[in-house]
PDB file of C-alpha atoms in Angstrom:
ATOM      1  CA  MET A   1     -77.065-103.841 -47.020  1.00  0.00           C
ATOM      2  CA  ASP A   2     -79.096-100.922 -45.678  1.00  0.00           C
ATOM      3  CA  LEU A   3     -82.532-102.184 -44.629  1.00  0.00           C
ATOM      4  CA  ARG A   4     -83.923 -98.646 -44.478  1.00  0.00           C
ATOM      5  CA  LYS A   5     -83.472 -98.439 -48.270  1.00  0.00           C
ATOM      6  CA  SER A   6     -84.549-101.965 -49.202  1.00  0.00           C
ATOM      7  CA  CYS A   7     -87.631-102.336 -46.992  1.00  0.00           C
ATOM      8  CA  PRO A   8     -90.763-100.228 -47.636  1.00  0.00           C
ATOM      9  CA  VAL A   9     -91.774-100.509 -43.963  1.00  0.00           C
ATOM     10  CA  ALA A  10     -89.877-100.866 -40.707  1.00  0.00           C
ATOM     11  CA  LEU A  11     -89.200-104.461 -39.710  1.00  0.00           C
ATOM     12  CA  ASN A  12     -91.418-105.764 -36.913  1.00  0.00           C
ATOM     13  CA  PRO A  13     -89.209-107.611 -34.414  1.00  0.00           C
ATOM     14  CA  SER A  14     -92.200-109.049 -32.550  1.00  0.00           C
ATOM     15  CA  LEU A  15     -93.049-111.508 -35.338  1.00  0.00           C
ATOM     16  CA  ILE A  16     -89.943-113.658 -34.857  1.00  0.00           C
ATOM     17  CA  PRO A  17     -88.327-114.603 -31.525  1.00  0.00           C
ATOM     18  CA  THR A  18     -85.115-112.698 -30.803  1.00  0.00           C
ATOM     19  CA  ASP A  19     -81.867-114.623 -30.589  1.00  0.00           C
ATOM     20  CA  VAL A  20     -79.511-112.161 -28.882  1.00  0.00           C
ATOM     21  CA  THR A  21     -79.830-110.004 -25.765  1.00  0.00           C
ATOM     22  CA  PHE A  22     -77.552-107.057 -25.047  1.00  0.00           C
ATOM     23  CA  VAL A  23     -77.126-106.093 -21.399  1.00  0.00           C
ATOM     24  CA  ILE A  24     -76.145-102.465 -20.851  1.00  0.00           C
ATOM     25  CA  GLU A  25     -73.362-102.573 -18.285  1.00  0.00           C
ATOM     26  CA  HIS A  26     -74.089 -99.061 -17.060  1.00  0.00           C
ATOM     27  CA  CYS A  27     -77.622 -99.870 -15.808  1.00  0.00           C
ATOM     28  CA  GLY A  28     -78.304-103.587 -16.335  1.00  0.00           C
ATOM     29  CA  SER A  29     -81.113-102.938 -18.825  1.00  0.00           C
ATOM     30  CA  GLU A  30     -81.639-105.332 -21.727  1.00  0.00           C
ATOM     31  CA  VAL A  31     -82.089-104.757 -25.459  1.00  0.00           C
ATOM     32  CA  LYS A  32     -83.230-107.785 -27.470  1.00  0.00           C
ATOM     33  CA  ALA A  33     -82.638-108.184 -31.207  1.00  0.00           C
ATOM     34  CA  HIS A  34     -82.150-110.560 -34.140  1.00  0.00           C
ATOM     35  CA  LYS A  35     -78.586-111.387 -35.163  1.00  0.00           C
ATOM     36  CA  PHE A  36     -79.488-111.675 -38.850  1.00  0.00           C
ATOM     37  CA  ILE A  37     -81.029-108.199 -39.027  1.00  0.00           C
ATOM     38  CA  LEU A  38     -78.163-106.583 -37.129  1.00  0.00           C
ATOM     39  CA  ALA A  39     -75.650-108.318 -39.384  1.00  0.00           C
ATOM     40  CA  MET A  40     -77.341-106.973 -42.525  1.00  0.00           C
ATOM     41  CA  GLY A  41     -76.914-103.399 -41.289  1.00  0.00           C
ATOM     42  CA  SER A  42     -73.438-103.576 -39.763  1.00  0.00           C
ATOM     43  CA  PRO A  43     -70.273-105.337 -40.983  1.00  0.00           C
ATOM     44  CA  VAL A  44     -69.128-105.579 -37.368  1.00  0.00           C
ATOM     45  CA  PHE A  45     -72.263-107.464 -36.357  1.00  0.00           C
ATOM     46  CA  LEU A  46     -71.910-109.581 -39.501  1.00  0.00           C
ATOM     47  CA  ASN A  47     -68.431-110.677 -38.491  1.00  0.00           C
ATOM     48  CA  GLN A  48     -69.395-111.033 -34.836  1.00  0.00           C
ATOM     49  CA  PHE A  49     -72.367-113.309 -35.454  1.00  0.00           C
ATOM     50  CA  PHE A  50     -71.510-115.052 -38.731  1.00  0.00           C
ATOM     51  CA  GLY A  51     -67.735-114.766 -39.119  1.00  0.00           C
ATOM     52  CA  PRO A  52     -65.188-117.562 -38.669  1.00  0.00           C
ATOM     53  CA  LEU A  53     -64.933-116.784 -34.931  1.00  0.00           C
ATOM     54  CA  LYS A  54     -68.635-116.072 -34.484  1.00  0.00           C
ATOM     55  CA  GLU A  55     -70.113-115.239 -31.122  1.00  0.00           C
ATOM     56  CA  THR A  56     -72.228-118.077 -29.745  1.00  0.00           C
ATOM     57  CA  ARG A  57     -73.432-116.450 -26.543  1.00  0.00           C
ATOM     58  CA  GLU A  58     -77.025-115.252 -26.492  1.00  0.00           C
ATOM     59  CA  ILE A  59     -76.406-112.611 -23.803  1.00  0.00           C
ATOM     60  CA  LEU A  60     -73.754-109.981 -24.534  1.00  0.00           C
ATOM     61  CA  PRO A  61     -72.547-107.094 -22.351  1.00  0.00           C
ATOM     62  CA  VAL A  62     -72.391-103.576 -23.820  1.00  0.00           C
ATOM     63  CA  LYS A  63     -70.120-100.936 -22.296  1.00  0.00           C
ATOM     64  CA  GLU A  64     -69.873 -97.141 -22.440  1.00  0.00           C
ATOM     65  CA  THR A  65     -73.382 -96.275 -23.554  1.00  0.00           C
ATOM     66  CA  THR A  66     -76.933 -95.883 -22.292  1.00  0.00           C
ATOM     67  CA  LYS A  67     -79.912 -98.114 -22.970  1.00  0.00           C
ATOM     68  CA  GLU A  68     -81.619 -95.273 -24.854  1.00  0.00           C
ATOM     69  CA  SER A  69     -78.694 -94.768 -27.224  1.00  0.00           C
ATOM     70  CA  PHE A  70     -78.107 -98.448 -27.883  1.00  0.00           C
ATOM     71  CA  ALA A  71     -81.819 -99.103 -28.388  1.00  0.00           C
ATOM     72  CA  ALA A  72     -82.000 -96.159 -30.824  1.00  0.00           C
ATOM     73  CA  MET A  73     -79.112 -97.646 -32.801  1.00  0.00           C
ATOM     74  CA  VAL A  74     -80.863-101.025 -32.961  1.00  0.00           C
ATOM     75  CA  ASP A  75     -84.115 -99.339 -34.032  1.00  0.00           C
ATOM     76  CA  PHE A  76     -82.134 -97.565 -36.747  1.00  0.00           C
ATOM     77  CA  LEU A  77     -80.896-100.917 -38.055  1.00  0.00           C
ATOM     78  CA  TYR A  78     -84.476-102.196 -38.094  1.00  0.00           C
ATOM     79  CA  GLY A  79     -85.462 -99.311 -40.335  1.00  0.00           C
ATOM     80  CA  LYS A  80     -87.547 -97.514 -37.730  1.00  0.00           C
ATOM     81  CA  GLU A  81     -87.916 -93.745 -37.838  1.00  0.00           C
ATOM     82  CA  ILE A  82     -85.641 -92.102 -35.281  1.00  0.00           C
ATOM     83  CA  ASP A  83     -86.692 -88.700 -33.976  1.00  0.00           C
ATOM     84  CA  TRP A  84     -83.221 -87.150 -34.237  1.00  0.00           C
ATOM     85  CA  LYS A  85     -84.679 -83.654 -33.846  1.00  0.00           C
ATOM     86  CA  ALA A  86     -85.876 -84.480 -30.339  1.00  0.00           C
ATOM     87  CA  MET A  87     -82.378 -85.488 -29.250  1.00  0.00           C
ATOM     88  CA  SER A  88     -79.716 -83.315 -27.715  1.00  0.00           C
ATOM     89  CA  VAL A  89     -76.316 -83.094 -29.389  1.00  0.00           C
ATOM     90  CA  ASP A  90     -74.862 -85.170 -26.529  1.00  0.00           C
ATOM     91  CA  GLU A  91     -77.405 -87.940 -27.149  1.00  0.00           C
ATOM     92  CA  MET A  92     -76.610 -87.916 -30.856  1.00  0.00           C
ATOM     93  CA  PHE A  93     -72.895 -88.258 -30.216  1.00  0.00           C
ATOM     94  CA  ASP A  94     -73.575 -91.143 -27.843  1.00  0.00           C
ATOM     95  CA  ILE A  95     -75.348 -92.888 -30.713  1.00  0.00           C
ATOM     96  CA  ALA A  96     -72.478 -91.832 -32.981  1.00  0.00           C
ATOM     97  CA  ASN A  97     -70.146 -93.645 -30.605  1.00  0.00           C
ATOM     98  CA  MET A  98     -72.141 -96.831 -31.192  1.00  0.00           C
ATOM     99  CA  ALA A  99     -72.407 -96.151 -34.926  1.00  0.00           C
ATOM    100  CA  GLU A 100     -68.643 -95.782 -35.232  1.00  0.00           C
ATOM    101  CA  LYS A 101     -68.040 -98.957 -33.244  1.00  0.00           C
ATOM    102  CA  TYR A 102     -70.387-100.907 -35.527  1.00  0.00           C
ATOM    103  CA  HIS A 103     -69.429 -99.078 -38.762  1.00  0.00           C
ATOM    104  CA  MET A 104     -72.841 -97.554 -39.526  1.00  0.00           C
ATOM    105  CA  GLU A 105     -72.185 -94.769 -42.023  1.00  0.00           C
ATOM    106  CA  ALA A 106     -75.847 -93.777 -42.449  1.00  0.00           C
ATOM    107  CA  VAL A 107     -75.935 -92.042 -39.057  1.00  0.00           C
ATOM    108  CA  LYS A 108     -73.944 -89.176 -40.580  1.00  0.00           C
ATOM    109  CA  LYS A 109     -77.092 -87.929 -42.344  1.00  0.00           C
ATOM    110  CA  ALA A 110     -78.707 -87.176 -38.987  1.00  0.00           C
ATOM    111  CA  PHE A 111     -75.931 -84.706 -38.195  1.00  0.00           C
ATOM    112  CA  GLU A 112     -76.389 -83.005 -41.555  1.00  0.00           C
ATOM    113  CA  ASP A 113     -80.112 -82.529 -40.877  1.00  0.00           C
ATOM    114  CA  TYR A 114     -79.913 -81.492 -37.222  1.00  0.00           C
ATOM    115  CA  PRO A 115     -82.367 -78.582 -36.642  1.00  0.00           C
ATOM    116  CA  LEU A 116     -80.534 -75.334 -35.940  1.00  0.00           C
ATOM    117  CA  ASP A 117     -81.726 -71.884 -34.999  1.00  0.00           C
ATOM    118  CA  GLU A 118     -80.156 -68.746 -33.600  1.00  0.00           C
ATOM    119  CA  THR A 119     -80.678 -69.898 -30.010  1.00  0.00           C
ATOM    120  CA  ASN A 120     -78.871 -73.239 -30.288  1.00  0.00           C
ATOM    121  CA  VAL A 121     -76.383 -72.948 -33.154  1.00  0.00           C
ATOM    122  CA  VAL A 122     -73.366 -71.898 -31.062  1.00  0.00           C
ATOM    123  CA  VAL A 123     -74.207 -74.311 -28.239  1.00  0.00           C
ATOM    124  CA  CYS A 124     -74.451 -77.190 -30.740  1.00  0.00           C
ATOM    125  CA  ALA A 125     -71.108 -76.223 -32.248  1.00  0.00           C
ATOM    126  CA  SER A 126     -69.550 -76.095 -28.787  1.00  0.00           C
ATOM    127  CA  HIS A 127     -70.755 -79.628 -28.042  1.00  0.00           C
ATOM    128  CA  ALA A 128     -69.407 -80.794 -31.397  1.00  0.00           C
ATOM    129  CA  ARG A 129     -65.952 -79.444 -30.518  1.00  0.00           C
ATOM    130  CA  GLU A 130     -66.027 -81.434 -27.273  1.00  0.00           C
ATOM    131  CA  TYR A 131     -66.356 -84.670 -29.256  1.00  0.00           C
ATOM    132  CA  GLY A 132     -63.066 -84.436 -31.106  1.00  0.00           C
ATOM    133  CA  GLN A 133     -62.757 -88.232 -31.112  1.00  0.00           C
ATOM    134  CA  PHE A 134     -65.515 -88.213 -33.737  1.00  0.00           C
ATOM    135  CA  GLU A 135     -63.664 -85.831 -35.996  1.00  0.00           C
ATOM    136  CA  GLU A 136     -65.683 -86.449 -39.157  1.00  0.00           C
ATOM    137  CA  LEU A 137     -69.105 -86.141 -37.494  1.00  0.00           C
ATOM    138  CA  ALA A 138     -68.010 -83.184 -35.368  1.00  0.00           C
ATOM    139  CA  ASN A 139     -66.827 -81.388 -38.508  1.00  0.00           C
ATOM    140  CA  VAL A 140     -70.126 -82.167 -40.272  1.00  0.00           C
ATOM    141  CA  LEU A 141     -72.050 -80.473 -37.468  1.00  0.00           C
ATOM    142  CA  LEU A 142     -69.616 -77.533 -37.287  1.00  0.00           C
ATOM    143  CA  ILE A 143     -69.998 -76.916 -41.010  1.00  0.00           C
ATOM    144  CA  GLN A 144     -73.793 -77.126 -40.744  1.00  0.00           C
ATOM    145  CA  CYS A 145     -73.675 -74.556 -37.935  1.00  0.00           C
ATOM    146  CA  SER A 146     -71.537 -72.239 -40.069  1.00  0.00           C
ATOM    147  CA  LYS A 147     -73.836 -72.689 -43.062  1.00  0.00           C
ATOM    148  CA  PHE A 148     -76.764 -71.683 -40.909  1.00  0.00           C
ATOM    149  CA  LEU A 149     -74.948 -68.623 -39.563  1.00  0.00           C
ATOM    150  CA  LYS A 150     -74.156 -67.582 -43.114  1.00  0.00           C
ATOM    151  CA  THR A 151     -77.892 -67.252 -43.725  1.00  0.00           C
ATOM    152  CA  VAL A 152     -78.470 -64.950 -40.749  1.00  0.00           C
ATOM    153  CA  LEU A 153     -75.231 -62.971 -40.391  1.00  0.00           C
ATOM    154  CA  VAL A 154     -75.737 -60.986 -43.562  1.00  0.00           C
ATOM    155  CA  LYS A 155     -75.288 -57.347 -42.594  1.00  0.00           C
ATOM    156  CA  VAL A 156     -72.553 -55.720 -40.542  1.00  0.00           C
ATOM    157  CA  LYS A 157     -75.128 -55.102 -37.824  1.00  0.00           C
ATOM    158  CA  ASP A 158     -75.933 -58.838 -37.698  1.00  0.00           C
ATOM    159  CA  ILE A 159     -72.281 -59.691 -37.107  1.00  0.00           C
ATOM    160  CA  GLU A 160     -71.871 -56.934 -34.507  1.00  0.00           C
ATOM    161  CA  GLU A 161     -74.877 -58.195 -32.560  1.00  0.00           C
ATOM    162  CA  PHE A 162     -73.600 -61.781 -32.784  1.00  0.00           C
ATOM    163  CA  ALA A 163     -70.166 -60.741 -31.488  1.00  0.00           C
ATOM    164  CA  ALA A 164     -71.690 -58.700 -28.657  1.00  0.00           C
ATOM    165  CA  LYS A 165     -73.851 -61.639 -27.608  1.00  0.00           C
ATOM    166  CA  TYR A 166     -70.967 -64.095 -27.227  1.00  0.00           C
ATOM    167  CA  CYS A 167     -67.789 -62.054 -26.655  1.00  0.00           C
ATOM    168  CA  ASP A 168     -67.926 -62.250 -22.837  1.00  0.00           C
ATOM    169  CA  THR A 169     -69.237 -65.819 -22.549  1.00  0.00           C
ATOM    170  CA  ASN A 170     -67.574 -69.221 -22.395  1.00  0.00           C
ATOM    171  CA  LEU A 171     -68.834 -69.764 -25.955  1.00  0.00           C
ATOM    172  CA  ASN A 172     -66.801 -66.907 -27.432  1.00  0.00           C
ATOM    173  CA  GLU A 173     -64.083 -69.146 -28.892  1.00  0.00           C
ATOM    174  CA  THR A 174     -66.653 -71.380 -30.577  1.00  0.00           C
ATOM    175  CA  ALA A 175     -68.577 -68.390 -31.934  1.00  0.00           C
ATOM    176  CA  PHE A 176     -65.377 -66.931 -33.379  1.00  0.00           C
ATOM    177  CA  LYS A 177     -64.475 -70.280 -34.946  1.00  0.00           C
ATOM    178  CA  LEU A 178     -67.881 -70.539 -36.620  1.00  0.00           C
ATOM    179  CA  VAL A 179     -67.477 -67.097 -38.145  1.00  0.00           C
ATOM    180  CA  GLY A 180     -64.081 -68.187 -39.450  1.00  0.00           C
ATOM    181  CA  ILE A 181     -65.512 -71.349 -41.003  1.00  0.00           C
ATOM    182  CA  MET A 182     -68.207 -69.282 -42.748  1.00  0.00           C
ATOM    183  CA  SER A 183     -65.665 -68.157 -45.342  1.00  0.00           C
ATOM    184  CA  THR A 184     -65.143 -71.781 -46.425  1.00  0.00           C
ATOM    185  CA  VAL A 185     -68.785 -72.826 -46.830  1.00  0.00           C
ATOM    186  CA  PRO A 186     -70.781 -72.123 -49.995  1.00  0.00           C
ATOM    187  CA  GLN A 187     -73.244 -69.278 -50.116  1.00  0.00           C
ATOM    188  CA  VAL A 188     -76.845 -70.421 -49.756  1.00  0.00           C
ATOM    189  CA  SER A 189     -78.580 -69.242 -52.885  1.00  0.00           C
ATOM    190  CA  CYS A 190     -81.335 -66.689 -52.561  1.00  0.00           C
ATOM    191  CA  CYS A 191     -84.773 -67.461 -53.981  1.00  0.00           C
ATOM    192  CA  THR A 192     -84.365 -64.332 -56.221  1.00  0.00           C
ATOM    193  CA  LEU A 193     -87.930 -63.133 -55.598  1.00  0.00           C
ATOM    194  CA  GLU A 194     -88.408 -59.396 -56.032  1.00  0.00           C
ATOM    195  CA  THR A 195     -89.770 -58.983 -52.495  1.00  0.00           C
ATOM    196  CA  CYS A 196     -86.524 -60.147 -50.889  1.00  0.00           C
ATOM    197  CA  ARG A 197     -85.127 -57.306 -48.791  1.00  0.00           C
ATOM    198  CA  ARG A 198     -81.916 -58.955 -47.587  1.00  0.00           C
ATOM    199  CA  GLY A 199     -80.475 -60.501 -50.709  1.00  0.00           C
ATOM    200  CA  ASN A 200     -80.235 -63.757 -48.829  1.00  0.00           C
ATOM    201  CA  CYS A 201     -82.426 -66.506 -47.380  1.00  0.00           C
ATOM    202  CA  MET A 202     -84.785 -65.133 -44.737  1.00  0.00           C
ATOM    203  CA  TYR A 203     -85.034 -67.215 -41.571  1.00  0.00           C
ATOM    204  CA  ARG A 204     -86.077 -64.705 -38.922  1.00  0.00           C
ATOM    205  CA  LYS A 205     -89.637 -63.580 -38.342  1.00  0.00           C
ATOM    206  CA  GLU A 206     -88.422 -59.996 -38.300  1.00  0.00           C
ATOM    207  CA  ASP A 207     -87.379 -60.339 -41.959  1.00  0.00           C
ATOM    208  CA  PHE A 208     -90.958 -60.703 -43.177  1.00  0.00           C
ATOM    209  CA  GLN A 209     -93.954 -58.471 -43.692  1.00  0.00           C
ATOM    210  CA  GLU A 210     -97.553 -59.468 -44.324  1.00  0.00           C
ATOM    211  CA  GLY A 211     -98.195 -59.688 -48.058  1.00  0.00           C
ATOM    212  CA  ASP A 212     -94.642 -60.771 -48.949  1.00  0.00           C
ATOM    213  CA  THR A 213     -94.324 -63.377 -51.674  1.00  0.00           C
ATOM    214  CA  VAL A 214     -92.009 -66.076 -50.350  1.00  0.00           C
ATOM    215  CA  LYS A 215     -90.334 -69.167 -51.727  1.00  0.00           C
ATOM    216  CA  PHE A 216     -89.175 -72.114 -49.644  1.00  0.00           C
ATOM    217  CA  SER A 217     -85.436 -72.677 -49.607  1.00  0.00           C
ATOM    218  CA  PRO A 218     -83.983 -76.118 -50.455  1.00  0.00           C
ATOM    219  CA  VAL A 219     -82.267 -76.016 -47.045  1.00  0.00           C
ATOM    220  CA  ALA A 220     -85.358 -74.983 -45.056  1.00  0.00           C
ATOM    221  CA  LYS A 221     -85.336 -76.885 -41.746  1.00  0.00           C
ATOM    222  CA  ASP A 222     -88.747 -75.963 -40.326  1.00  0.00           C
ATOM    223  CA  SER A 223     -90.633 -79.133 -39.417  1.00  0.00           C
ATOM    224  CA  ASP A 224     -93.767 -77.794 -41.130  1.00  0.00           C
ATOM    225  CA  VAL A 225     -92.001 -77.581 -44.509  1.00  0.00           C
ATOM    226  CA  THR A 226     -92.285 -80.803 -46.519  1.00  0.00           C
ATOM    227  CA  ASP A 227     -89.494 -82.359 -48.575  1.00  0.00           C
ATOM    228  CA  ASP A 228     -91.520 -81.685 -51.730  1.00  0.00           C
ATOM    229  CA  GLN A 229     -91.870 -77.986 -50.853  1.00  0.00           C
ATOM    230  CA  ARG A 230     -88.118 -77.738 -50.310  1.00  0.00           C
ATOM    231  CA  LYS A 231     -87.286 -79.598 -53.513  1.00  0.00           C
ATOM    232  CA  HIS A 232     -89.593 -77.586 -55.749  1.00  0.00           C
ATOM    233  CA  GLY A 233     -89.260 -74.245 -53.980  1.00  0.00           C
ATOM    234  CA  SER A 234     -92.975 -73.826 -53.316  1.00  0.00           C
ATOM    235  CA  GLU A 235     -94.188 -70.221 -53.245  1.00  0.00           C
ATOM    236  CA  GLY A 236     -96.849 -68.476 -51.199  1.00  0.00           C
ATOM    237  CA  ILE A 237     -98.010 -65.259 -49.552  1.00  0.00           C
ATOM    238  CA  VAL A 238     -97.259 -64.287 -45.947  1.00  0.00           C
ATOM    239  CA  LYS A 239    -100.723 -63.984 -44.391  1.00  0.00           C
ATOM    240  CA  SER A 240     -99.867 -63.241 -40.764  1.00  0.00           C
ATOM    241  CA  LEU A 241     -97.016 -62.919 -38.289  1.00  0.00           C
ATOM    242  CA  GLY A 242     -97.369 -64.503 -34.856  1.00  0.00           C
ATOM    243  CA  GLU A 243     -95.110 -64.153 -31.854  1.00  0.00           C
ATOM    244  CA  ASN A 244     -92.811 -66.904 -33.112  1.00  0.00           C
ATOM    245  CA  THR A 245     -94.437 -67.952 -36.392  1.00  0.00           C
ATOM    246  CA  VAL A 246     -94.919 -66.874 -39.970  1.00  0.00           C
ATOM    247  CA  THR A 247     -98.128 -68.153 -41.609  1.00  0.00           C
ATOM    248  CA  VAL A 248     -97.853 -68.664 -45.364  1.00  0.00           C
ATOM    249  CA  LYS A 249    -100.728 -69.351 -47.750  1.00  0.00           C
ATOM    250  CA  LEU A 250     -99.354 -71.526 -50.550  1.00  0.00           C
ATOM    251  CA  ASP A 251    -100.128 -70.831 -54.198  1.00  0.00           C
TER     252      ASP A 251
END
């Protein structure tokens, strides 16, 4: 049972006394929780606390993780909002390590929604390749990175500049791999507006001019774009271009 889907609000653990304490071996910090709630979100916890050989200890050691990662996993099971976008790829894979151990499939969605841009896409992919033990999640992130690149490497010049940027760095192998994966990912559909000058989704500020009519893409990842605007492809007019921003007045 996924409590994030069945409960309209996050569960408040302060209302009922906790009945299990996890001690992080790495630092000695404690994370307190409720066995029943953990068991509802993880079949491993269910078996551990309520199976035929159930754990009766109230204090349990936890190895090979940090307090932050384990606490984030527990918060996730309680239905709390996790700020995945504020995490590094390494922190996400540390949580993925816990999620795999406790069979929490829902964590995969966080990798699909990880915010990418042209400054971090190759670095994120490189980190993903380092976590080969999480093959499924690493591949999810690699594919997302390639999908993003497919929206920005549109012209020959784009690809030449990308190659020049990474060819003499320790990220060159990862960059080349991402370009190779691009041929296997679906094309992100263009909004088909007449003002489009690239024939593809426009993610870079340099792609826009004031007065352009724009339409939000279903895969837009900007934090200022709402789910409803993505879903319905909201349209607007580009009013101004800042140093790193594009201001759009919605219809």
